[in-house]
Short mmCIF file of C-alpha atoms and ligand atoms in Angstrom, two decimals:
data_model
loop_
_atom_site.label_atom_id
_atom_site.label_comp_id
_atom_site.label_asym_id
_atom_site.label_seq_id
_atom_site.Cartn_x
_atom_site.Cartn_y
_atom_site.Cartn_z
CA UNK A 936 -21.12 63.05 70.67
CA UNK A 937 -19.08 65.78 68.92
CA UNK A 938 -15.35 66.01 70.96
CA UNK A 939 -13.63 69.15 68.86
CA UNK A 940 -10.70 70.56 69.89
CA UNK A 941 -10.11 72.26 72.85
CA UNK A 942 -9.21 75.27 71.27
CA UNK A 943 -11.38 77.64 69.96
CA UNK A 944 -12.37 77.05 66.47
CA UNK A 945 -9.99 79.33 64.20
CA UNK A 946 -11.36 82.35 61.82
CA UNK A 947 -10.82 81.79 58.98
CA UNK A 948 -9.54 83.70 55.83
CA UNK A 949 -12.75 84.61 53.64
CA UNK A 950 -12.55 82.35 50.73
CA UNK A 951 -13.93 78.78 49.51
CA UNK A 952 -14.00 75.81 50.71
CA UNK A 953 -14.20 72.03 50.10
CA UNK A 954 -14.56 68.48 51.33
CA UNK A 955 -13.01 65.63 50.81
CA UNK A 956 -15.39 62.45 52.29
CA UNK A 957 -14.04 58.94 52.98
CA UNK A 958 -16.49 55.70 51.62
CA UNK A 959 -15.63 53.03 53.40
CA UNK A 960 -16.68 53.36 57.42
CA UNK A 961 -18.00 57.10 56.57
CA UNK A 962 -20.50 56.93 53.84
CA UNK A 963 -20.96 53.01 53.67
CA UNK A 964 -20.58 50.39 56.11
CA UNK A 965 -20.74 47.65 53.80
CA UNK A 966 -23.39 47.73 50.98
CA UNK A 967 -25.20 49.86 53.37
CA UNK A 968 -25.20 53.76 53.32
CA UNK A 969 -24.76 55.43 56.67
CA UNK A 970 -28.14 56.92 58.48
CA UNK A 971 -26.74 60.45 57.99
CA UNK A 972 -24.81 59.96 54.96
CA UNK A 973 -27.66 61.23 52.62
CA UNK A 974 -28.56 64.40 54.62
CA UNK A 975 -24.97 64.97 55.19
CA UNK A 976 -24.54 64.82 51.26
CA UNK A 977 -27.56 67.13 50.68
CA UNK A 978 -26.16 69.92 52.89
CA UNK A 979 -23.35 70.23 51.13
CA UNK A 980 -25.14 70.18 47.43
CA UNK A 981 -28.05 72.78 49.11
CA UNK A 982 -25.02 75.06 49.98
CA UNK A 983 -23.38 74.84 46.67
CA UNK A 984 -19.96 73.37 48.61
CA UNK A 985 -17.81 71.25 46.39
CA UNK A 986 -17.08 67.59 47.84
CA UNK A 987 -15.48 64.63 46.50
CA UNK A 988 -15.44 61.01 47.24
CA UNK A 989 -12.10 60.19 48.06
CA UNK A 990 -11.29 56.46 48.58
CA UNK A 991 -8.42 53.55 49.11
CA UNK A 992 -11.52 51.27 47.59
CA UNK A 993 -11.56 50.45 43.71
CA UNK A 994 -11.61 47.61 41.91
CA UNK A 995 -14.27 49.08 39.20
CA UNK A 996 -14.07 51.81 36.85
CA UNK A 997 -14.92 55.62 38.29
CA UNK A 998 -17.80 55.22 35.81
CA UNK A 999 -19.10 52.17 37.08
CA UNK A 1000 -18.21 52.97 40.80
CA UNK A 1001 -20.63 55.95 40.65
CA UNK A 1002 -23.35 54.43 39.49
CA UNK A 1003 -22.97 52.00 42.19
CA UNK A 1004 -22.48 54.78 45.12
CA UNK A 1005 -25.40 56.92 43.49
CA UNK A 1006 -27.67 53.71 43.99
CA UNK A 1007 -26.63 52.86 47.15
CA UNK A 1008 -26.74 56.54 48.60
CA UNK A 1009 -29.66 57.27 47.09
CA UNK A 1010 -27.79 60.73 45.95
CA UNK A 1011 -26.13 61.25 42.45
CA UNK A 1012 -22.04 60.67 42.43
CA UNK A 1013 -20.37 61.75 39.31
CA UNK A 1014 -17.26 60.75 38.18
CA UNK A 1015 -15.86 63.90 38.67
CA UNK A 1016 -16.32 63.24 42.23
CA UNK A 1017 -14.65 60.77 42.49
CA UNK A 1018 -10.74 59.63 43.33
CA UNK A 1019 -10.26 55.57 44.11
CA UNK A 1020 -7.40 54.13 45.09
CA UNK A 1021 -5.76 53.49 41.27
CA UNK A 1022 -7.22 57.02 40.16
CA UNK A 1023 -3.76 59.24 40.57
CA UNK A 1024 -2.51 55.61 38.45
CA UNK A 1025 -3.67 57.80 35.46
CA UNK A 1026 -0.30 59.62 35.66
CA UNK A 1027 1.76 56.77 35.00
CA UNK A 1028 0.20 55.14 31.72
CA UNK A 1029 2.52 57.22 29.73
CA UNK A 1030 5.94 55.55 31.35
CA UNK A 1031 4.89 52.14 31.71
CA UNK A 1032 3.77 50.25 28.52
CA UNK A 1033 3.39 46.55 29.90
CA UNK A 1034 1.91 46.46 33.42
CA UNK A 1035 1.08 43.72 35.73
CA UNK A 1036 -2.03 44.96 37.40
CA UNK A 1037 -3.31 42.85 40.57
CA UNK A 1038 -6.53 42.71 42.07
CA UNK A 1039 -10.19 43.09 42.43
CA UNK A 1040 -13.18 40.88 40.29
CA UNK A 1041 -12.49 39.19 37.17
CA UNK A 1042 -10.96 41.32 34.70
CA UNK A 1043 -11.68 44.76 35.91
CA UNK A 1044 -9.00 46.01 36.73
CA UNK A 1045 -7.60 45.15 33.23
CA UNK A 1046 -10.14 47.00 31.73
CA UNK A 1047 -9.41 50.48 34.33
CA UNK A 1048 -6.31 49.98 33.26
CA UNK A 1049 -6.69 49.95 29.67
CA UNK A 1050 -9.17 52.70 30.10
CA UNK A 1051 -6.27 54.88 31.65
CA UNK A 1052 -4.12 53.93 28.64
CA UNK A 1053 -1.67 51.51 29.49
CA UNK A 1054 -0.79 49.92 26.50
CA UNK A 1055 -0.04 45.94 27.58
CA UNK A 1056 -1.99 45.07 30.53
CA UNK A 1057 -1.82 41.43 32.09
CA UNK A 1058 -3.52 39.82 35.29
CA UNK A 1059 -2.02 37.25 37.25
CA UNK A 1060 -4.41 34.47 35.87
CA UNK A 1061 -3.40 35.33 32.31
CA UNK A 1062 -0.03 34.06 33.44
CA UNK A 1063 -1.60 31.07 35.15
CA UNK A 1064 -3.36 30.11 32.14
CA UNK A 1065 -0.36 30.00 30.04
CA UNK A 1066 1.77 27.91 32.41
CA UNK A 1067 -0.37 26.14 35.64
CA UNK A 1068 2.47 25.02 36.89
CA UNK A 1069 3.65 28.35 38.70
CA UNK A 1070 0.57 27.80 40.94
CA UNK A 1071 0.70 24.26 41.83
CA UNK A 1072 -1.88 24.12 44.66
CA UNK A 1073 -4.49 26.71 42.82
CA UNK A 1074 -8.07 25.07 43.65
CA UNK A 1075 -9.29 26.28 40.55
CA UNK A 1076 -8.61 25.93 36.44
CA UNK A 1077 -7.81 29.12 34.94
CA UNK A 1078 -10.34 31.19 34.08
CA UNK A 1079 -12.01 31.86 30.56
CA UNK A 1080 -11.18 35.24 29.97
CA UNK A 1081 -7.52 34.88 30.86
CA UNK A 1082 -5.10 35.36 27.79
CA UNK A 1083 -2.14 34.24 26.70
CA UNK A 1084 1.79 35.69 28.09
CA UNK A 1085 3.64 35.53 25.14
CA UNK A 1086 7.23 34.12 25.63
CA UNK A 1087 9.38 36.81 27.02
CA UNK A 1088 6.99 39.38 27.67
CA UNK A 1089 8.96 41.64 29.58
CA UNK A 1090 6.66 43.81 32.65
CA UNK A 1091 7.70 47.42 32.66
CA UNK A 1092 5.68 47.87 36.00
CA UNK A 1093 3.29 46.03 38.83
CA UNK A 1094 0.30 48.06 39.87
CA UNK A 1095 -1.95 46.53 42.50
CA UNK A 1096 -5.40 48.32 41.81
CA UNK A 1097 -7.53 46.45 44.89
CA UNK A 1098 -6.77 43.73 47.33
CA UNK A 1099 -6.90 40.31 45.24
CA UNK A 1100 -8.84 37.58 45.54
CA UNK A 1101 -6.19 34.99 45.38
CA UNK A 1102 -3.35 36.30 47.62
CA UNK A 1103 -1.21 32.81 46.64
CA UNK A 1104 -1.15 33.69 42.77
CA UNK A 1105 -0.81 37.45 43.01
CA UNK A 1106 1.42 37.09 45.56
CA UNK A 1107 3.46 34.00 43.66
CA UNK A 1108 3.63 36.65 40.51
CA UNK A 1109 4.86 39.80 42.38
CA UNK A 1110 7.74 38.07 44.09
CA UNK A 1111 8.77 35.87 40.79
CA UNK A 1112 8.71 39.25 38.09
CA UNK A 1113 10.59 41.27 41.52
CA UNK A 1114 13.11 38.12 41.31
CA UNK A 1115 13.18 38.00 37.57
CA UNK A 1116 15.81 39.62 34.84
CA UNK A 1117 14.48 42.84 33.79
CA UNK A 1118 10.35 42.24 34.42
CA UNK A 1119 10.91 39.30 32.21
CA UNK A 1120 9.22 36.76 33.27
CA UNK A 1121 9.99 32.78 34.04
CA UNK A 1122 13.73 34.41 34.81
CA UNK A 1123 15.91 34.65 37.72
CA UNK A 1124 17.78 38.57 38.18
CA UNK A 1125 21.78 38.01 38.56
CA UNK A 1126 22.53 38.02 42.07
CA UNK A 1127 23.09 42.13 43.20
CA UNK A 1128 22.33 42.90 39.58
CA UNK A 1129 20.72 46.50 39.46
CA UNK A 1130 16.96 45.66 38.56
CA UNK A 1131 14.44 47.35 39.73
CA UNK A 1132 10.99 46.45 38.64
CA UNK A 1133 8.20 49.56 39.91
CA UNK A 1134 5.93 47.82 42.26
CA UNK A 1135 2.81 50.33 43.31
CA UNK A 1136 0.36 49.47 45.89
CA UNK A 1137 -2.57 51.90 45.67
CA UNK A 1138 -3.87 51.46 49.53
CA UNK A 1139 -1.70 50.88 53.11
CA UNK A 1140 -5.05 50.11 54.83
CA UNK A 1141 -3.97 47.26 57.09
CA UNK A 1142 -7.90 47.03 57.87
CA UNK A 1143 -11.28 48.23 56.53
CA UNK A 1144 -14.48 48.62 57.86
CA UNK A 1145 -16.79 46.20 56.28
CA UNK A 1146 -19.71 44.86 56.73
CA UNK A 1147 -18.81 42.60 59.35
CA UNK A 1148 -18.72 44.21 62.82
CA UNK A 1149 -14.69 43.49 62.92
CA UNK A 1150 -12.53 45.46 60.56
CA UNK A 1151 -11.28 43.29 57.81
CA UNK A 1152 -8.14 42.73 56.11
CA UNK A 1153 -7.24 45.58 53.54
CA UNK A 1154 -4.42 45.55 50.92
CA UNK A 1155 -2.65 46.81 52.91
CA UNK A 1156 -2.57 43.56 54.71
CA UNK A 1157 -1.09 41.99 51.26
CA UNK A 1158 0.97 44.68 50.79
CA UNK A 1159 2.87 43.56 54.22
CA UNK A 1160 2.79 40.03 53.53
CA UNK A 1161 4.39 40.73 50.00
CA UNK A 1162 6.87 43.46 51.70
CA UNK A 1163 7.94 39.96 53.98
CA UNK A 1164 8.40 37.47 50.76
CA UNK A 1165 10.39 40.17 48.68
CA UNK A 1166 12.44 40.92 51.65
CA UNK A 1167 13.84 37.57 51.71
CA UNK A 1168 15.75 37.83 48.19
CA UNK A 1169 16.34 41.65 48.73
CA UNK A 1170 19.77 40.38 50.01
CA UNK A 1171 20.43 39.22 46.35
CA UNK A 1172 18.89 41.36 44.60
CA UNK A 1173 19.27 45.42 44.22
CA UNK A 1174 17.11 47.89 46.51
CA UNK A 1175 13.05 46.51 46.41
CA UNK A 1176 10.84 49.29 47.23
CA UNK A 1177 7.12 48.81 46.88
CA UNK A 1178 5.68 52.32 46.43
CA UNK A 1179 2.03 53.51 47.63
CA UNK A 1180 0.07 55.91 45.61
CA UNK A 1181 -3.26 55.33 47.55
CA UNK A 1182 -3.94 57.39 51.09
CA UNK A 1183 -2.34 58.76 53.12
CA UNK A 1184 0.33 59.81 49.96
CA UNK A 1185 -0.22 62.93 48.81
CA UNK A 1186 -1.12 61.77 45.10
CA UNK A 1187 -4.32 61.06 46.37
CA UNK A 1188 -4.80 64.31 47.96
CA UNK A 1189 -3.53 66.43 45.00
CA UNK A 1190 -5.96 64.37 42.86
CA UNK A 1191 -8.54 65.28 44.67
CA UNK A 1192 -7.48 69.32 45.56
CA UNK A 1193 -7.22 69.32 41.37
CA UNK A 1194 -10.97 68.11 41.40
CA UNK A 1195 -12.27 70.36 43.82
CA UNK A 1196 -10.35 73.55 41.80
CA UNK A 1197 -12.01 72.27 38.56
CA UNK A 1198 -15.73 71.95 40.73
CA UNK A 1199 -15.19 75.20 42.04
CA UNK A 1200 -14.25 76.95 38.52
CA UNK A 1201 -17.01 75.56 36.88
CA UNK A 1202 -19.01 77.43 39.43
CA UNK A 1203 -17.38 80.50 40.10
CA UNK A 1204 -17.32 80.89 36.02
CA UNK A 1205 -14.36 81.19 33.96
CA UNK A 1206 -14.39 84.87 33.89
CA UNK A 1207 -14.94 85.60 37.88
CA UNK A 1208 -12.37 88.37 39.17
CA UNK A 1209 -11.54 85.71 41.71
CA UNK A 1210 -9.43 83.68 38.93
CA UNK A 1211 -6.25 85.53 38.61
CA UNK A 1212 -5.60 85.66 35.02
CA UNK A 1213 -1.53 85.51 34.76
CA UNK A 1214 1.28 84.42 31.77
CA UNK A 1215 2.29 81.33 33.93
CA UNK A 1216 0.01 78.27 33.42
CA UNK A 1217 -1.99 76.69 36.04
CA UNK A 1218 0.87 73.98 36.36
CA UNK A 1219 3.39 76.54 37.09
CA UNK A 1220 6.85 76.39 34.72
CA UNK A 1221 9.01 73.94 36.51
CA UNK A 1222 11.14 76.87 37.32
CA UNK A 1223 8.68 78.50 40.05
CA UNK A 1224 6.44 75.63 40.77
CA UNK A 1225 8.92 74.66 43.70
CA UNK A 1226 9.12 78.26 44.67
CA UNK A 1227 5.56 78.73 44.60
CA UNK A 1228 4.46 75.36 46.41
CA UNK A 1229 7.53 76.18 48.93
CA UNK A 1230 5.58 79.42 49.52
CA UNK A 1231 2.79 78.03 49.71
CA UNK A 1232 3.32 75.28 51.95
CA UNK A 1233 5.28 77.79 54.47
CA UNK A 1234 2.11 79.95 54.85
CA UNK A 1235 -0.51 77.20 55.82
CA UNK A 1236 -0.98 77.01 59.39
CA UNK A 1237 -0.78 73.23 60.63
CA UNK A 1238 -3.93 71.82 61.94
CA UNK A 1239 -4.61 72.38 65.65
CA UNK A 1240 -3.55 69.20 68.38
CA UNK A 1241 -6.56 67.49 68.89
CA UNK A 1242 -6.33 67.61 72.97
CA UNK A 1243 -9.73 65.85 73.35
CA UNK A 1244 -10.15 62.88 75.34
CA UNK A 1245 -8.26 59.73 74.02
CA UNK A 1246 -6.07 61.42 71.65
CA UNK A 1247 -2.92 61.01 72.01
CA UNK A 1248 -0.81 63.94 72.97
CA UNK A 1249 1.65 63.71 70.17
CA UNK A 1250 2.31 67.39 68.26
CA UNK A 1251 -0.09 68.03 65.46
CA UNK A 1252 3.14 67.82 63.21
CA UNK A 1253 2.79 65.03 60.71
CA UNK A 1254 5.44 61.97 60.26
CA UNK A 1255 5.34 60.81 56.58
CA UNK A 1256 3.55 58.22 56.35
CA UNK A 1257 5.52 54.94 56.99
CA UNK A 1258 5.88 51.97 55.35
CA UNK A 1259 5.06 48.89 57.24
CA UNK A 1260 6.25 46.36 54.40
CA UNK A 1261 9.50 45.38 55.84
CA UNK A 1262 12.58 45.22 53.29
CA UNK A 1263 10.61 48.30 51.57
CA UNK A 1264 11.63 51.92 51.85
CA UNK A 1265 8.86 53.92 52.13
CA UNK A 1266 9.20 56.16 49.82
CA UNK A 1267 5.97 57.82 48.08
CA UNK A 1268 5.92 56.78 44.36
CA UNK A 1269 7.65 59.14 42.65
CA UNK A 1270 4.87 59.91 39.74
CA UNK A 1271 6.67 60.22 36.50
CA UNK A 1272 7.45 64.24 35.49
CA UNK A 1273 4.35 65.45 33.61
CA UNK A 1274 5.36 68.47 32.06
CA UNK A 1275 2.26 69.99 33.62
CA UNK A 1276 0.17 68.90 36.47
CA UNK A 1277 -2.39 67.15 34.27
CA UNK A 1278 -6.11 67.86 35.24
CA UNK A 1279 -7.71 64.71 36.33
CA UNK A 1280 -9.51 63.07 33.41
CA UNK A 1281 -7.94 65.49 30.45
CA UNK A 1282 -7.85 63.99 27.39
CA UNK A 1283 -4.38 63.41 25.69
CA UNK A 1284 -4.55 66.20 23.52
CA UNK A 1285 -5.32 68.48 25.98
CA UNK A 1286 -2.44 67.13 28.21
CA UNK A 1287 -0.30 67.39 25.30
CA UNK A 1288 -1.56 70.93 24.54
CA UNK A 1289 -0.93 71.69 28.21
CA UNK A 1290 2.41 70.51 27.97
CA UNK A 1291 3.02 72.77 24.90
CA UNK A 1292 1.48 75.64 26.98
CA UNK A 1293 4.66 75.09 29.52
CA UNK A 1294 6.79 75.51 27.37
CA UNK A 1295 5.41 78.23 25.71
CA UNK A 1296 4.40 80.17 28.89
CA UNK A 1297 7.98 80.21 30.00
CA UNK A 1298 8.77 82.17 27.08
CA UNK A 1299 5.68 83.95 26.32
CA UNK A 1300 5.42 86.22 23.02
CA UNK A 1301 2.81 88.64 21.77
CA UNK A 1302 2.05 85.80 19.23
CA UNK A 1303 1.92 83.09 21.54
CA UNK A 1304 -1.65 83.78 22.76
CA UNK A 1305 -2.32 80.44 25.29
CA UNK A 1306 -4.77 77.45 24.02
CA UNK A 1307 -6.34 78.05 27.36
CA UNK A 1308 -6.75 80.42 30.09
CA UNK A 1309 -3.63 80.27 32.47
CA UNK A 1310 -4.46 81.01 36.25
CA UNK A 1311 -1.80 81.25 38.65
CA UNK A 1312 -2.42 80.20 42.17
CA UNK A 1313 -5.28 77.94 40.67
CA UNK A 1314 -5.43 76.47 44.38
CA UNK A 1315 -5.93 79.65 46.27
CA UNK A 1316 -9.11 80.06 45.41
CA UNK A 1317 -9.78 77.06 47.15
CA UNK A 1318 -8.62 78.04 50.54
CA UNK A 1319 -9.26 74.53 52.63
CA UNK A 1320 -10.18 70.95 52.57
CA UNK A 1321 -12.09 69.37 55.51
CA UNK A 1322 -11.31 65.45 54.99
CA UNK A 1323 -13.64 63.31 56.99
CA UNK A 1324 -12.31 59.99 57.80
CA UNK A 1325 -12.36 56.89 59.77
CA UNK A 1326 -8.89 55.63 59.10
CA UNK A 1327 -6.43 57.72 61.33
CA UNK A 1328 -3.48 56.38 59.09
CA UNK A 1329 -4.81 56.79 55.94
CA UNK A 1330 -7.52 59.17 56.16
CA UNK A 1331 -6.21 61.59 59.10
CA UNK A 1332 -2.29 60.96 58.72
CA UNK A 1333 -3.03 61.86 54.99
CA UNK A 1334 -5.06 65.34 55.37
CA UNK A 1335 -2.65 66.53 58.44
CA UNK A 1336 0.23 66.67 55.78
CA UNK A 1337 -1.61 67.46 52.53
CA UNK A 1338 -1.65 71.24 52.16
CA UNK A 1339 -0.33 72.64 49.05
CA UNK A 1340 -0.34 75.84 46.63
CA UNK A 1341 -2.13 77.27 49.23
CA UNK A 1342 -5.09 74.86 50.45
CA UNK A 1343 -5.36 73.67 53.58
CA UNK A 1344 -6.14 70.29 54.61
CA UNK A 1345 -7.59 70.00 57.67
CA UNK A 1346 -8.87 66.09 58.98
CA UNK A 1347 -12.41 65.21 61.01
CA UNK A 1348 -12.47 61.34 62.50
CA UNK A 1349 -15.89 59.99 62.76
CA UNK A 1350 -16.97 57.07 65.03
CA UNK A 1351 -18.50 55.04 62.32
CA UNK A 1352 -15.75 53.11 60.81
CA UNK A 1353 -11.79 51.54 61.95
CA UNK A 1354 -11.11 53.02 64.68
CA UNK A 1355 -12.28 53.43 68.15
CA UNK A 1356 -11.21 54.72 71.75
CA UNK A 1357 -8.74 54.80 72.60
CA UNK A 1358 -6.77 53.84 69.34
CA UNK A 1359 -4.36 56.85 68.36
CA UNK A 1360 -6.22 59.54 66.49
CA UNK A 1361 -3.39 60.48 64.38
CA UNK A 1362 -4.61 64.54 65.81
CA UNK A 1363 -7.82 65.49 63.80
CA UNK A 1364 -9.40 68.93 64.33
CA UNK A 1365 -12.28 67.27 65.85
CA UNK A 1366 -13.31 63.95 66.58
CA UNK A 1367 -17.16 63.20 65.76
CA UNK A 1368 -19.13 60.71 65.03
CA UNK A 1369 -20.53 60.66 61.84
CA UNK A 1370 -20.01 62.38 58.52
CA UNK A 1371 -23.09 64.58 59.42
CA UNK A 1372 -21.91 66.11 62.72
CA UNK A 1373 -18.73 66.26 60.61
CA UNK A 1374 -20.38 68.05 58.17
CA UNK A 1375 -21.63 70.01 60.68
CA UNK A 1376 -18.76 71.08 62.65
CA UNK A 1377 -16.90 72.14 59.56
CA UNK A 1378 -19.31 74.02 58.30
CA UNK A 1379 -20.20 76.14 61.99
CA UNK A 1380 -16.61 77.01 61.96
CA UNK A 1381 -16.89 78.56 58.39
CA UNK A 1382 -19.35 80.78 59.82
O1 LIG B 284 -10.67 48.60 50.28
C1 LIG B 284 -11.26 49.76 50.78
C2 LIG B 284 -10.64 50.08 52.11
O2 LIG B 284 -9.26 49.89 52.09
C3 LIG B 284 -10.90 51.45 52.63
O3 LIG B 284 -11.67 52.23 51.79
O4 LIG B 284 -13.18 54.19 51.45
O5 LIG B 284 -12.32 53.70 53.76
O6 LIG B 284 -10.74 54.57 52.01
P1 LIG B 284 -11.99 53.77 52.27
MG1 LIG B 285 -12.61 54.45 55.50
#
């Protein structure tokens, strides 16, 4: 039962456009793949319209993930397709050398996180193997593969990649390195000393939609319980914020704009007249890139109220996302300055060489012909983004306030996952009920 909007669906602007499809409660329930999830996928590859997956789930390499999704939808996912939860994480393996990173099966996630380059990574059992006695009622000897902390290792960051598996440890090792002098850990911070140790979450979901008819407990669930234990020594200690780069932040978002661009380059060809050739690089000098997004950003037309049945009449207008952890602020995670927007899965040297291009854009000679074609406006040739979602505060809340550099994001709820009637629909453009009639609908208004 398809309930759009009550007004009339808008015309829009020629130009392309994209998708952005949850996993969890959209295209999976579960191990399972939704009914529609295949035929849904096909219509957009028959079409020649660029999608991505674009998930708070992780836990397992993009690599590995795909292979996984392409088995159990029965439809090839590459990685380009692809943003998890700890993706937009990438970003931040240049300013933090020695991470904590929490979470998910095993060693995993110390392996993503090596993969993204982070120099030092430990777990939370690697800590629990070198002393046992910071987790006195653990069930369970420390595993095989944990290493050795040395003596004071100090922990330039926390990153938690998926929800863990043993919420007393992880939780234990967050709130003793928040407490401790300078990420060092096994010490105590002076009271009201400055410290400030970067704690990232990667997902707010309070609940997922498993396999189990009930939603389950996400990490965002931790994330709250963790927000409560810090809060009790934020007294002592300087401001504790634990910072979200998962949905409904707008790393994810841009992450997964930057991979649509790239999918819809490839096919438009490097040399169509549709790619503005221009001295500024794709990442903008700093000087115009807030001018430009500004721009930008004024121009997009917010998504319509949703005034169908059981939506809530709030305005269409998007609050920033809050966050529930008490004694946190909820600011996003302020990503570290790149000197360019790096494309999603460059390689160093073409970040670096990017970075170089900046610089040399801003001051652009005869001689200093660009390593690579700039395009200004990358984004406008992709003119919107139809996110379909079952998560109204992650999925919905997310793609109401994501437009930038002139995409629109516009959000479609399905049935099929969290939420239900008459929970608050956080005002989609439509409300459907699976990613097929949301596949559908999007693609009847692009007519
Ligand atoms: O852990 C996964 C869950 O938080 C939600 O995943 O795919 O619905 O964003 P997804
Ligand atoms: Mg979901």
């Amino acid at each position: 039962r398809t309930v759009a909007t009550s007004l009339p669906p808008r015309v829009f602007p020629p130009g392309h456009f994209g998708f952005a499809l949850d996993i969890d409660g959209v295209l999976l329930r579960g191990p399972k793949p939704h009914p529609s999830a295949k035929k849904a996928l096909s219509k957009l590859q028959e079409n020649g319209i660029p999608f991505v997956l674009l998930t708070n789930g992780g836990g397992l390499s993009e690599a590995a993930r795909c292979e996984e999704l392409s088995l159990k939808l029965d439809f090839p996912i590459t990685p380009s397709q692809l943003v998890q939860s700890h993706t937009p994480a990438k970003d931040f393996a240049k300013t933090h050398k020695t991470i904590l990173v929490v979470g998910g099966e095993g060693e995993n996630c110390r392996k993503i996180a090596e993969e993204y380059g982070f120099e030092n990574v430990f777990i939370p059992e690697d800590f629990y193997a070198t002393d046992p006695n910071i987790s006195p009622f653990n069930p369970s000897p420390p595993p095989a593969y944990a290493r050795n902390v040395p003596k004071g290792t100090k922990i330039d960051a926390i990153f938690v990649f998926n929800g863990p598996r043993d919420w007393a440890l992880s939780a234990q090792l967050i709130a003793d390195l928040i407490r401790s002098d300078n990420g060092v850990y096994g010490t105590l911070a002076e009271p009201g000393s400055k410290m400030h140790l970067p704690t990232f979450f990667t997902n707010s979901d309070l609940v997922w939609a498993s396999q189990y008819h009930i939603p389950r407990l996400g990490q965002g669930a931790f994330k709250l319980a963790v927000g409560s234990i810090v809060q009790q020594y934020s007294k002592a200690l300087n401001r504790i914020h634990l910072q979200t780069i998962g949905k409904p932040t707008h790393h994810a978002f841009r992450y997964a704009q930057q991979l649509l661009i790239q999918d819809l380059i490839a096919k438009l060809g490097e040399t169509s007249p549709e790619l503005e050739l221009n001295e500024v690089t794709h990442g903008l000098a700093p000087a115009d890139a807030s001018a430009d997004a500004t721009a930008a950003e004024e121009a997009i037309p917010s998504p319509p109220v949703d005034l169908s049945p059981g939506a809530t009449s709030e305005e269409a207008t998007p609050s920033p996302p809050v966050d529930l952890s008490p004694g946190a602020t909820s600011e996003e995670a302020a990503p570290p300055p790149p000197p360019v927007d790096p494309i999603p899965g460059a390689t160093e040297e073409e970040k670096s060489s990017q970075s170089t291009e900046a610089k040399t854009a801003a001051t652009p000679d005869a001689t200093s012909k660009p390593p690579f074609k700039p395009y200004k406006k990358q984004s406008a040739i992709l003119k919107r983004v139809y996110m379909i979602g079952d998560n109204p505060e992650s999925d919905i809340q997310g793609a109401n306030q994501a437009s930038y550099r002139g995409t629109t994001w516009w959000s479609l709820l399905v049935r099929s996952g969290v939420w239900s009637e008459p929970q608050d629909t956080k005002s989609p453009i439509a409300v459907v009920d699976d990613v097929l009639a949301a596949v559908d609908w999007a693609m009847e208004n692009e007519q």
